[in-house]
Coordinates of C-alpha atoms in Angstrom, one line a residue:
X17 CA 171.4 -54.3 53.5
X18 CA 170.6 -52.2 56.7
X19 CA 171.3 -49.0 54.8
X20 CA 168.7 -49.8 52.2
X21 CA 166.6 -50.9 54.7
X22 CA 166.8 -47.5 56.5
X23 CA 166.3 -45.6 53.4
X24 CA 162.9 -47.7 52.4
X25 CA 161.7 -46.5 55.9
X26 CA 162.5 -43.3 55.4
X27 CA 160.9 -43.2 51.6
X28 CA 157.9 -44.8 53.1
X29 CA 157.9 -42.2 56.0
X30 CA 158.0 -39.4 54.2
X31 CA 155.2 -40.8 51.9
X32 CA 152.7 -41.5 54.9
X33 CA 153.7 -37.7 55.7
X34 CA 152.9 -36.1 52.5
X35 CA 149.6 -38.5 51.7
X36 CA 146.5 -36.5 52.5
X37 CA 143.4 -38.4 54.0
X38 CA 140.4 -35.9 52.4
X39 CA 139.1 -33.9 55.0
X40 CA 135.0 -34.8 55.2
X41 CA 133.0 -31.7 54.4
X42 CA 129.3 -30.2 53.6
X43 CA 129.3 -27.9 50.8
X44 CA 129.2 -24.7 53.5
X45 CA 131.9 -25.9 55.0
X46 CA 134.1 -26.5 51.5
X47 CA 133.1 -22.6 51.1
X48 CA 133.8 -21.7 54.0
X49 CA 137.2 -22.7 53.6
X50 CA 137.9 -21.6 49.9
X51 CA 141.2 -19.2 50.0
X52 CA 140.8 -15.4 50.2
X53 CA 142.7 -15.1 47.3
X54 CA 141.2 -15.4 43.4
X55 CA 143.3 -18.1 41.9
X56 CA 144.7 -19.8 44.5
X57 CA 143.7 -23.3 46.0
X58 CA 143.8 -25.3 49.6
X59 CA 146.4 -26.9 50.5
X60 CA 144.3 -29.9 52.1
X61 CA 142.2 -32.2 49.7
X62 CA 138.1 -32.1 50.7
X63 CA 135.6 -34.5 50.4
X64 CA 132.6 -32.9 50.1
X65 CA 129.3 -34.3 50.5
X66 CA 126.0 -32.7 49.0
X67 CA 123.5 -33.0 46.2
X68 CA 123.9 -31.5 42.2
X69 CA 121.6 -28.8 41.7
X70 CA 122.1 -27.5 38.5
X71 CA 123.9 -28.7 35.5
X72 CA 124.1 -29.1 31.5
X73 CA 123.9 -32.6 31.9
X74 CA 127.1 -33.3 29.1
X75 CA 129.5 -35.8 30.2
X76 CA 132.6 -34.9 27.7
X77 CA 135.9 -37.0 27.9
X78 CA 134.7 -38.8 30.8
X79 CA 134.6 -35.6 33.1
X80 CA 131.3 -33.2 33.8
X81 CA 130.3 -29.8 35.1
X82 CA 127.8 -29.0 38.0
X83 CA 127.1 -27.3 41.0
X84 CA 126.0 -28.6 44.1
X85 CA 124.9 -27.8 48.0
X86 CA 123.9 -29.7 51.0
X87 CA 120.1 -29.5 49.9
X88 CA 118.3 -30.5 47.0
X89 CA 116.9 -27.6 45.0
X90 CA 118.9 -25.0 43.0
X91 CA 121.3 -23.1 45.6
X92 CA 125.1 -22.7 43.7
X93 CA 127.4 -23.4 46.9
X94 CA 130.4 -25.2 45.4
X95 CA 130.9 -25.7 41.7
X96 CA 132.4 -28.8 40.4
X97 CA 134.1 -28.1 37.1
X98 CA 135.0 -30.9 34.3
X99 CA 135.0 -33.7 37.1
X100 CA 136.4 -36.8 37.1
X101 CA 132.8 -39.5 37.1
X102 CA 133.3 -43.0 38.0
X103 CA 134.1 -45.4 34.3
X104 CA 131.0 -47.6 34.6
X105 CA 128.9 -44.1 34.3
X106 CA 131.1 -42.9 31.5
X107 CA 130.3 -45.8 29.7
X108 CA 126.7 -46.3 30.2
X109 CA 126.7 -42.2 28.8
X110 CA 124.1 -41.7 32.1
X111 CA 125.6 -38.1 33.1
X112 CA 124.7 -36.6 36.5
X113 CA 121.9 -35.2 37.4
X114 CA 119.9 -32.2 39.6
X115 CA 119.4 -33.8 42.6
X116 CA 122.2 -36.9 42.9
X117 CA 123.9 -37.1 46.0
X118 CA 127.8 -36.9 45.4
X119 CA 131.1 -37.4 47.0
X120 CA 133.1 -34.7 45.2
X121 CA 137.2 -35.1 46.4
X122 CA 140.0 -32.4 45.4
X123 CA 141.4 -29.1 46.7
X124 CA 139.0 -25.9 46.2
X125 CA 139.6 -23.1 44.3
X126 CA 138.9 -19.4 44.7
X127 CA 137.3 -19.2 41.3
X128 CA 137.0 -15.6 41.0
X129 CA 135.5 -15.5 44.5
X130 CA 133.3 -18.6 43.9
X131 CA 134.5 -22.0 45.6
X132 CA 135.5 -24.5 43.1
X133 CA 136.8 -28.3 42.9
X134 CA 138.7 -28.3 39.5
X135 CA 139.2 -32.0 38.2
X136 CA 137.8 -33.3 41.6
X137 CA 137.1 -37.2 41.4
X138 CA 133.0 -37.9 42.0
X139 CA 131.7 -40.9 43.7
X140 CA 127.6 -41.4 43.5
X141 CA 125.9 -42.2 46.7
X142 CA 122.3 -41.5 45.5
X143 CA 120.7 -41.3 41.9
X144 CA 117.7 -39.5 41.8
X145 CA 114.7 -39.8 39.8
X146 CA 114.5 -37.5 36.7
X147 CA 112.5 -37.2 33.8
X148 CA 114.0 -34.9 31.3
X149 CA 112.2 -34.2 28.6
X150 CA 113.7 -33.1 24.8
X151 CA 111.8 -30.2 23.3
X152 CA 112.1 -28.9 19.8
X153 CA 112.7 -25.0 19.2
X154 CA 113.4 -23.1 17.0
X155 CA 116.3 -20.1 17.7
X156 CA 113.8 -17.5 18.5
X157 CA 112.0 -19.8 21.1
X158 CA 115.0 -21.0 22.2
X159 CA 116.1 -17.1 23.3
X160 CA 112.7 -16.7 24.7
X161 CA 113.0 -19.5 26.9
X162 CA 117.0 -19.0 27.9
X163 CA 116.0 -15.7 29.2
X164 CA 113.5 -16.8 32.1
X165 CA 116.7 -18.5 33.2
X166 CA 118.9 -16.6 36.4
X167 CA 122.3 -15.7 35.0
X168 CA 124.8 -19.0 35.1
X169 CA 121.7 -21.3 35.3
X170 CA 120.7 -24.6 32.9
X171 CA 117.2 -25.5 31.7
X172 CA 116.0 -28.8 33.6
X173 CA 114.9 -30.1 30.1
X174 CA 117.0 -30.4 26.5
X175 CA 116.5 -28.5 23.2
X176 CA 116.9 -29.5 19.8
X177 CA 117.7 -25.7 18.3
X178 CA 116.8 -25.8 14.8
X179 CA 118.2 -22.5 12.6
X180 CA 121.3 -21.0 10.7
X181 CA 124.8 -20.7 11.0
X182 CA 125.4 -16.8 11.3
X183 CA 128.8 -16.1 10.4
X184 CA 131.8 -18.7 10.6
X185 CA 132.0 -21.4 12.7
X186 CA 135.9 -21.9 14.8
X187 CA 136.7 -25.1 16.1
X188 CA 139.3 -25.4 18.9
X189 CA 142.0 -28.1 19.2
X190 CA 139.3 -30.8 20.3
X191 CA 137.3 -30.8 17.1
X192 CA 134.4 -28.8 19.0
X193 CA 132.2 -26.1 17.3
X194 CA 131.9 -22.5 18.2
X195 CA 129.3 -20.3 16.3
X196 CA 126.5 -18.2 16.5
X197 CA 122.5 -18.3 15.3
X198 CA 120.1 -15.2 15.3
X199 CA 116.6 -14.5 15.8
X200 CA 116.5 -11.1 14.3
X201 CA 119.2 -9.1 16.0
X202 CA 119.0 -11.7 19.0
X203 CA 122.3 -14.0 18.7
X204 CA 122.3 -17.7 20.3
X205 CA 125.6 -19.4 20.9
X206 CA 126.4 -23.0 20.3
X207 CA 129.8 -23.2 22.1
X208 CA 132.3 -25.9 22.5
X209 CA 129.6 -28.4 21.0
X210 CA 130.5 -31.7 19.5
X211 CA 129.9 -32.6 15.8
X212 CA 130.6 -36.0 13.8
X213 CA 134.2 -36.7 12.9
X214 CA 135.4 -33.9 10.3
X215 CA 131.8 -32.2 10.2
X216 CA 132.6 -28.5 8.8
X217 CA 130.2 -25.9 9.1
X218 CA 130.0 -22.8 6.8
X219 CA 127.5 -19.9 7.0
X220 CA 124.1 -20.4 5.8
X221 CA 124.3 -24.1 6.9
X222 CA 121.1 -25.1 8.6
X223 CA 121.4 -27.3 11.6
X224 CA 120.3 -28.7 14.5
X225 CA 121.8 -27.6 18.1
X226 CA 121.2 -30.2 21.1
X227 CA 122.1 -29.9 25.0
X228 CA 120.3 -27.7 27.6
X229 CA 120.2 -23.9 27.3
X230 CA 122.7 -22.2 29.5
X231 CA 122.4 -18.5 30.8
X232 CA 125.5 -17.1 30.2
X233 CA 124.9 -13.3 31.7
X234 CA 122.5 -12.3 29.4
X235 CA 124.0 -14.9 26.2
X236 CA 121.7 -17.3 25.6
X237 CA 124.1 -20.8 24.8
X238 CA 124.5 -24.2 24.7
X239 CA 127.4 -25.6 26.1
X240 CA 129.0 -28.4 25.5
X241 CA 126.4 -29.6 23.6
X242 CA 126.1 -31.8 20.0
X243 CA 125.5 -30.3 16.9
X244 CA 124.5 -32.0 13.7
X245 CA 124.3 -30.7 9.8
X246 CA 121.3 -31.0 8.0
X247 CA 122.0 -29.1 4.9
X248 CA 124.6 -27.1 3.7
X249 CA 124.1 -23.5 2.9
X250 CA 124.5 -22.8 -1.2
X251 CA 125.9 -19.7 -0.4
X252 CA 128.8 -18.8 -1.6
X253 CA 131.7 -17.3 1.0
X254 CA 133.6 -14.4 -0.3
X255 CA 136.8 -13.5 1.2
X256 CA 138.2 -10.2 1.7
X257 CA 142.1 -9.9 1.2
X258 CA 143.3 -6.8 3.7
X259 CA 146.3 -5.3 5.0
X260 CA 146.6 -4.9 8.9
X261 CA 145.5 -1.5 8.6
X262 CA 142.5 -2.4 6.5
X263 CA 141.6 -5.4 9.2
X264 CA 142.0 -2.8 12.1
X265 CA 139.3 -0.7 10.4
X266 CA 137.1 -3.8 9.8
X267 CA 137.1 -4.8 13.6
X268 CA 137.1 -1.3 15.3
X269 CA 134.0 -0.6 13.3
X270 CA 131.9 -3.6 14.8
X271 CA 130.4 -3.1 18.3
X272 CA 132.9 -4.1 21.4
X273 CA 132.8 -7.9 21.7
X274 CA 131.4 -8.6 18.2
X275 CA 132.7 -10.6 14.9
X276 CA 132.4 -10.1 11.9
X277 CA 130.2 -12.7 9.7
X278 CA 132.6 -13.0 7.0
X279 CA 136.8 -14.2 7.0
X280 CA 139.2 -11.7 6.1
X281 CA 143.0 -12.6 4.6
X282 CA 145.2 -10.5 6.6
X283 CA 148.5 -9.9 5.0
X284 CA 151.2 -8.3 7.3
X285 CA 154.2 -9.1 9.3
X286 CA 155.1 -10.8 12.3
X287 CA 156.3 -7.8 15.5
X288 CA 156.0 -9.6 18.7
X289 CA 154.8 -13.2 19.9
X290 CA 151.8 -12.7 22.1
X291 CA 151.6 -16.2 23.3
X292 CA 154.1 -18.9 21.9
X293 CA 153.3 -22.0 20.4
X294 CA 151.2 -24.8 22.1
X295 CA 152.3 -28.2 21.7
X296 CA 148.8 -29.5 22.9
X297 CA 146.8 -27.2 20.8
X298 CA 149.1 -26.5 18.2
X299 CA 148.2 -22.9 17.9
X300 CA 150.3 -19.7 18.4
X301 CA 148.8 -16.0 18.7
X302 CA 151.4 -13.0 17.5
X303 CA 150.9 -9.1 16.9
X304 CA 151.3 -8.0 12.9
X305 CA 151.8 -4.7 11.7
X306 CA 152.1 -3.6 7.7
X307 CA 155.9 -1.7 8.4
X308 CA 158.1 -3.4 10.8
X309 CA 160.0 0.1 11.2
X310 CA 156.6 1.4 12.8
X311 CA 154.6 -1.4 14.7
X312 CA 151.5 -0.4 16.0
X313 CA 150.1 -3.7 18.4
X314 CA 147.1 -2.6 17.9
X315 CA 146.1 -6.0 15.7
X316 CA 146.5 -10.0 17.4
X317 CA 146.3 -13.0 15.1
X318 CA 145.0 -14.9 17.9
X319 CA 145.6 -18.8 18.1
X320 CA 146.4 -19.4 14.7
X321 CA 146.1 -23.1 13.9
X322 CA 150.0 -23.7 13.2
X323 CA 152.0 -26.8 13.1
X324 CA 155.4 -27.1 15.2
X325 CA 157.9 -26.7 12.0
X326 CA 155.3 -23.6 11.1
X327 CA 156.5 -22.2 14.3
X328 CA 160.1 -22.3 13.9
X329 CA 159.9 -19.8 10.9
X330 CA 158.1 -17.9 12.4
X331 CA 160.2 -15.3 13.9
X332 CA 160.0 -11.4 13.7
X333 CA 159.9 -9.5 10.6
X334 CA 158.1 -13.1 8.9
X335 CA 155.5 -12.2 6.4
X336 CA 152.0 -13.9 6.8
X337 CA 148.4 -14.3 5.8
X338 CA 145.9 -15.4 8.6
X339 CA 142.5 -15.9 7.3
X340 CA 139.6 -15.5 10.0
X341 CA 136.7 -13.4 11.1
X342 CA 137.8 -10.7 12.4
X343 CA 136.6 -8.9 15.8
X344 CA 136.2 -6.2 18.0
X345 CA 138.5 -7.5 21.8
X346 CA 137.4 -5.2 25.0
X347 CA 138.8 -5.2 28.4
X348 CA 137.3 -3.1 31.1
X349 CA 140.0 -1.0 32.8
X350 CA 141.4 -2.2 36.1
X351 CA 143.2 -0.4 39.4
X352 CA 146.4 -0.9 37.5
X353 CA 145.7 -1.0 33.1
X354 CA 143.5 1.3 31.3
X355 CA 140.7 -0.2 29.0
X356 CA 142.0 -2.0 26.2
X357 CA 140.1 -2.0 22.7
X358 CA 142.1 -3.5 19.8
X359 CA 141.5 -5.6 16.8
X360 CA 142.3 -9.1 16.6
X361 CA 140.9 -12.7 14.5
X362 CA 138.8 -14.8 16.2
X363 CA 140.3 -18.0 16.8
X364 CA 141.1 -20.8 14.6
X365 CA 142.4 -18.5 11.6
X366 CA 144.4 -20.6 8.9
X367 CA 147.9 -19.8 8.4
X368 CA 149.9 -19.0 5.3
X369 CA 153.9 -18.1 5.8
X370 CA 155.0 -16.1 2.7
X371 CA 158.0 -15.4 4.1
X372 CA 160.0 -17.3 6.8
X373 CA 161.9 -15.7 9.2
X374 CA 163.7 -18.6 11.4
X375 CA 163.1 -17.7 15.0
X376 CA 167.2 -19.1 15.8
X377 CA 169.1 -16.1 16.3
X378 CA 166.2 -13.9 17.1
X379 CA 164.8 -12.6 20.4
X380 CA 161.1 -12.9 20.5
X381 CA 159.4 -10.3 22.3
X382 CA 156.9 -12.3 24.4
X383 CA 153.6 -11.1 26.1
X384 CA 151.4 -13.0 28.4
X385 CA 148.3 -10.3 27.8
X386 CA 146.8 -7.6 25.6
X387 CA 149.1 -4.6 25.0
X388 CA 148.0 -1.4 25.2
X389 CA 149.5 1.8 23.1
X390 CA 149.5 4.6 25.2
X391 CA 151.1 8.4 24.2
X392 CA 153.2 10.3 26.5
X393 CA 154.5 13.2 25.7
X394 CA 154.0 12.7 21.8
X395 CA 156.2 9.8 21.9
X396 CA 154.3 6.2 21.4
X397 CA 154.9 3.5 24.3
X398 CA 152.8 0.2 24.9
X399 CA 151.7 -1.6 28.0
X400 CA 152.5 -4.9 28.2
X401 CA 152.7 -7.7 31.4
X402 CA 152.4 -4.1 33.3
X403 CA 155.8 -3.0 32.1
X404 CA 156.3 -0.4 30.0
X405 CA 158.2 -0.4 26.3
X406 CA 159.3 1.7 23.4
X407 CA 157.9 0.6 20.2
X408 CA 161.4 -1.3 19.7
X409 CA 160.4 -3.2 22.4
X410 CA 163.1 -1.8 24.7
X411 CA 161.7 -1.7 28.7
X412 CA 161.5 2.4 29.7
X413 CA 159.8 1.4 33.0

């Protein structure tokens, strides 16, 4: 009995130990002590005290996005992103707004040098009073209005964006819509919005885009937002069957960064896994090429929607057709990596296996970011996770 009596004390010990009373902070201060380092995070969990000055206003899955400092008025000191809010606000849908005085409690991030509380739990100490007003527009007034906002900023009131679908429409693994409207040449981006239950969205559709308008540098967007159909488009999609090489040309003719409006069937074979199969989003992205004696990683299926037994045949040398707009993927060059420039679908692409190629016996080669084909010497040798590989995917260096 005394040993387990001694061994609770000790559990309860080392509890008390590791337990972390939140350090009270103003916003400066939770800056102040953000880490040097881009990705990494305090070791001490902050309470930090200050009001929201600027947000979109959308409460999704019980968590919201804003940024606060220790006056009211529109100063970005610490950034709360998809924080926890307290149930009884959840339910009665009344999201935060500019100008509430928060406790914000978690460790902060070095963002990419901006101070962050990811997941941080919110407590309310103030509400203030807001009248927000929800204006009609159409796209082109909707851009015109966007761009008198200061890079990362929200509008203080809500749109309801009438237009067009332009091009296709991806939806991730939560059932939100990605897709683009124009005013001329101008695009607007509805991103990550919420639709009804099974809503599907073609090109040509006319619908209706609500939330505040977010300046994303320069993109004009709304985040997070809700987006209802009003009529379907009696257009009638074409789609283009290709080879890899045929897709390549496609994307490489479109402006860095751009998609095309239309899907493409891409027929080729499995080379290399570029990121492996996600359980929670059930989506894989690989590398195809049209002769598995010559890869060429210049062409990404990029998070395919694929089930789990999809993924066990899908192993190298398996022949596939991914259907999805293709586009034009730019990296700017760092210290260490050239500028990468390759084709790849945008996300969401559908998935047919023509011919399975069970991954068990089979070494996957795995990458954890773009590859780049580089020639040295005449001889072909691609970039990847800053090693370098022959086009067998042996390591040279």
């Amino acid at each position: 009995m005394k040993k387990i009596f001694l061994l609770g004390a000790a559990l309860v010990a080392a509890m008390t130990i590791n337990a972390q009373d939140p350090i009270a902070a103003t916003c400066a201060e939770a800056a102040a002590a953000m880490p040097a380092q881009s990705g990494s995070e305090t070791e001490n969990v902050y309470a930090v005290t200050g009001y929201i000055t600027n947000t979109n206003g959308t409460i999704s899955k019980g968590q919201q996005t804003f940024y606060m400092d220790d006056a009211k008025g529109s100063k970005k000191t610490l950034q709360g992103y998809w924080c926890n809010l307290p149930a009884d606000v959840v339910e009665a849908g009344q999201p935060l707004n500019v100008g509430d005085k928060i406790t914000l409690t978690g460790k902060i991030l070095n963002y990419n040098n901006t101070p962050e509380i990811k997941n941080g739990d919110v407590v309310i100490l103030e509400r203030a009073t807001v009248k927000i007003d929800t204006l009609k527009a159409s796209v082109c007034e909707a851009l015109e209005e966007g761009a008198s906002l200061n890079a990362g900023d929200y509008s203080d009131d809500v749109f309801k964006v009438y237009g067009r679908v332009k091009g296709q429409d991806q939806v991730n693994a939560n059932g939100q819509h990605t897709f683009e409207m124009a005013c001329g040449e101008d695009i607007f981006k509805p991103y990550n919005c919420n639709g009804a239950e099974g809503l599907e969205l073609g090109k040509g559709d006319s619908v209706v885009v609500i939330g505040k308008l977010y300046n994303y540098n320069g993109l004009i967007e709304i985040s997070n937002g809700k987006v209802e159909l009003i009529e379907k488009s009696q257009e009638e999609e074409v789609i283009t069957e290709v080879n890899v090489a045929g897709a390549v040309a496609v994307a490489m003719a479109l402006e860095a960064g751009k998609t095309t409006e239309d899907r493409y069937a891409v027929t080729g074979y499995i080379d290399s896994i570029a990121i492996e199969y996600s359980e929670q989003y059930n989506n894989i992205s690989f590398f195809m090429t049209d002769d598995m004696a010559n890869p060429t990683y210049d062409f990404e299926a990029f998070r395919v929607k694929c089930t789990a037994d999809e993924a066990t045949q899908l192993g190298l040398g398996a022949k596939v057709k991914v259907t999805a707009a293709l586009q034009h993927y730019h990296k700017d060059a760092t210290d260490e990596l050239p500028a990468i420039d390759m084709a790849e679908t945008a996300a969401g692409g559908l998935l047919e296996i023509i011919e399975a190629v069970p991954v068990e016996g089979i070494e996957n080669i795995v990458l954890t970011e773009k590859a780049q084909k580089v020639v040295v010497d005449g001889v072909v040798y691609i970039i990847r996770d800053n090693k370098l590989f022959n086009v067998l995917g042996t390591q040279v260096k």
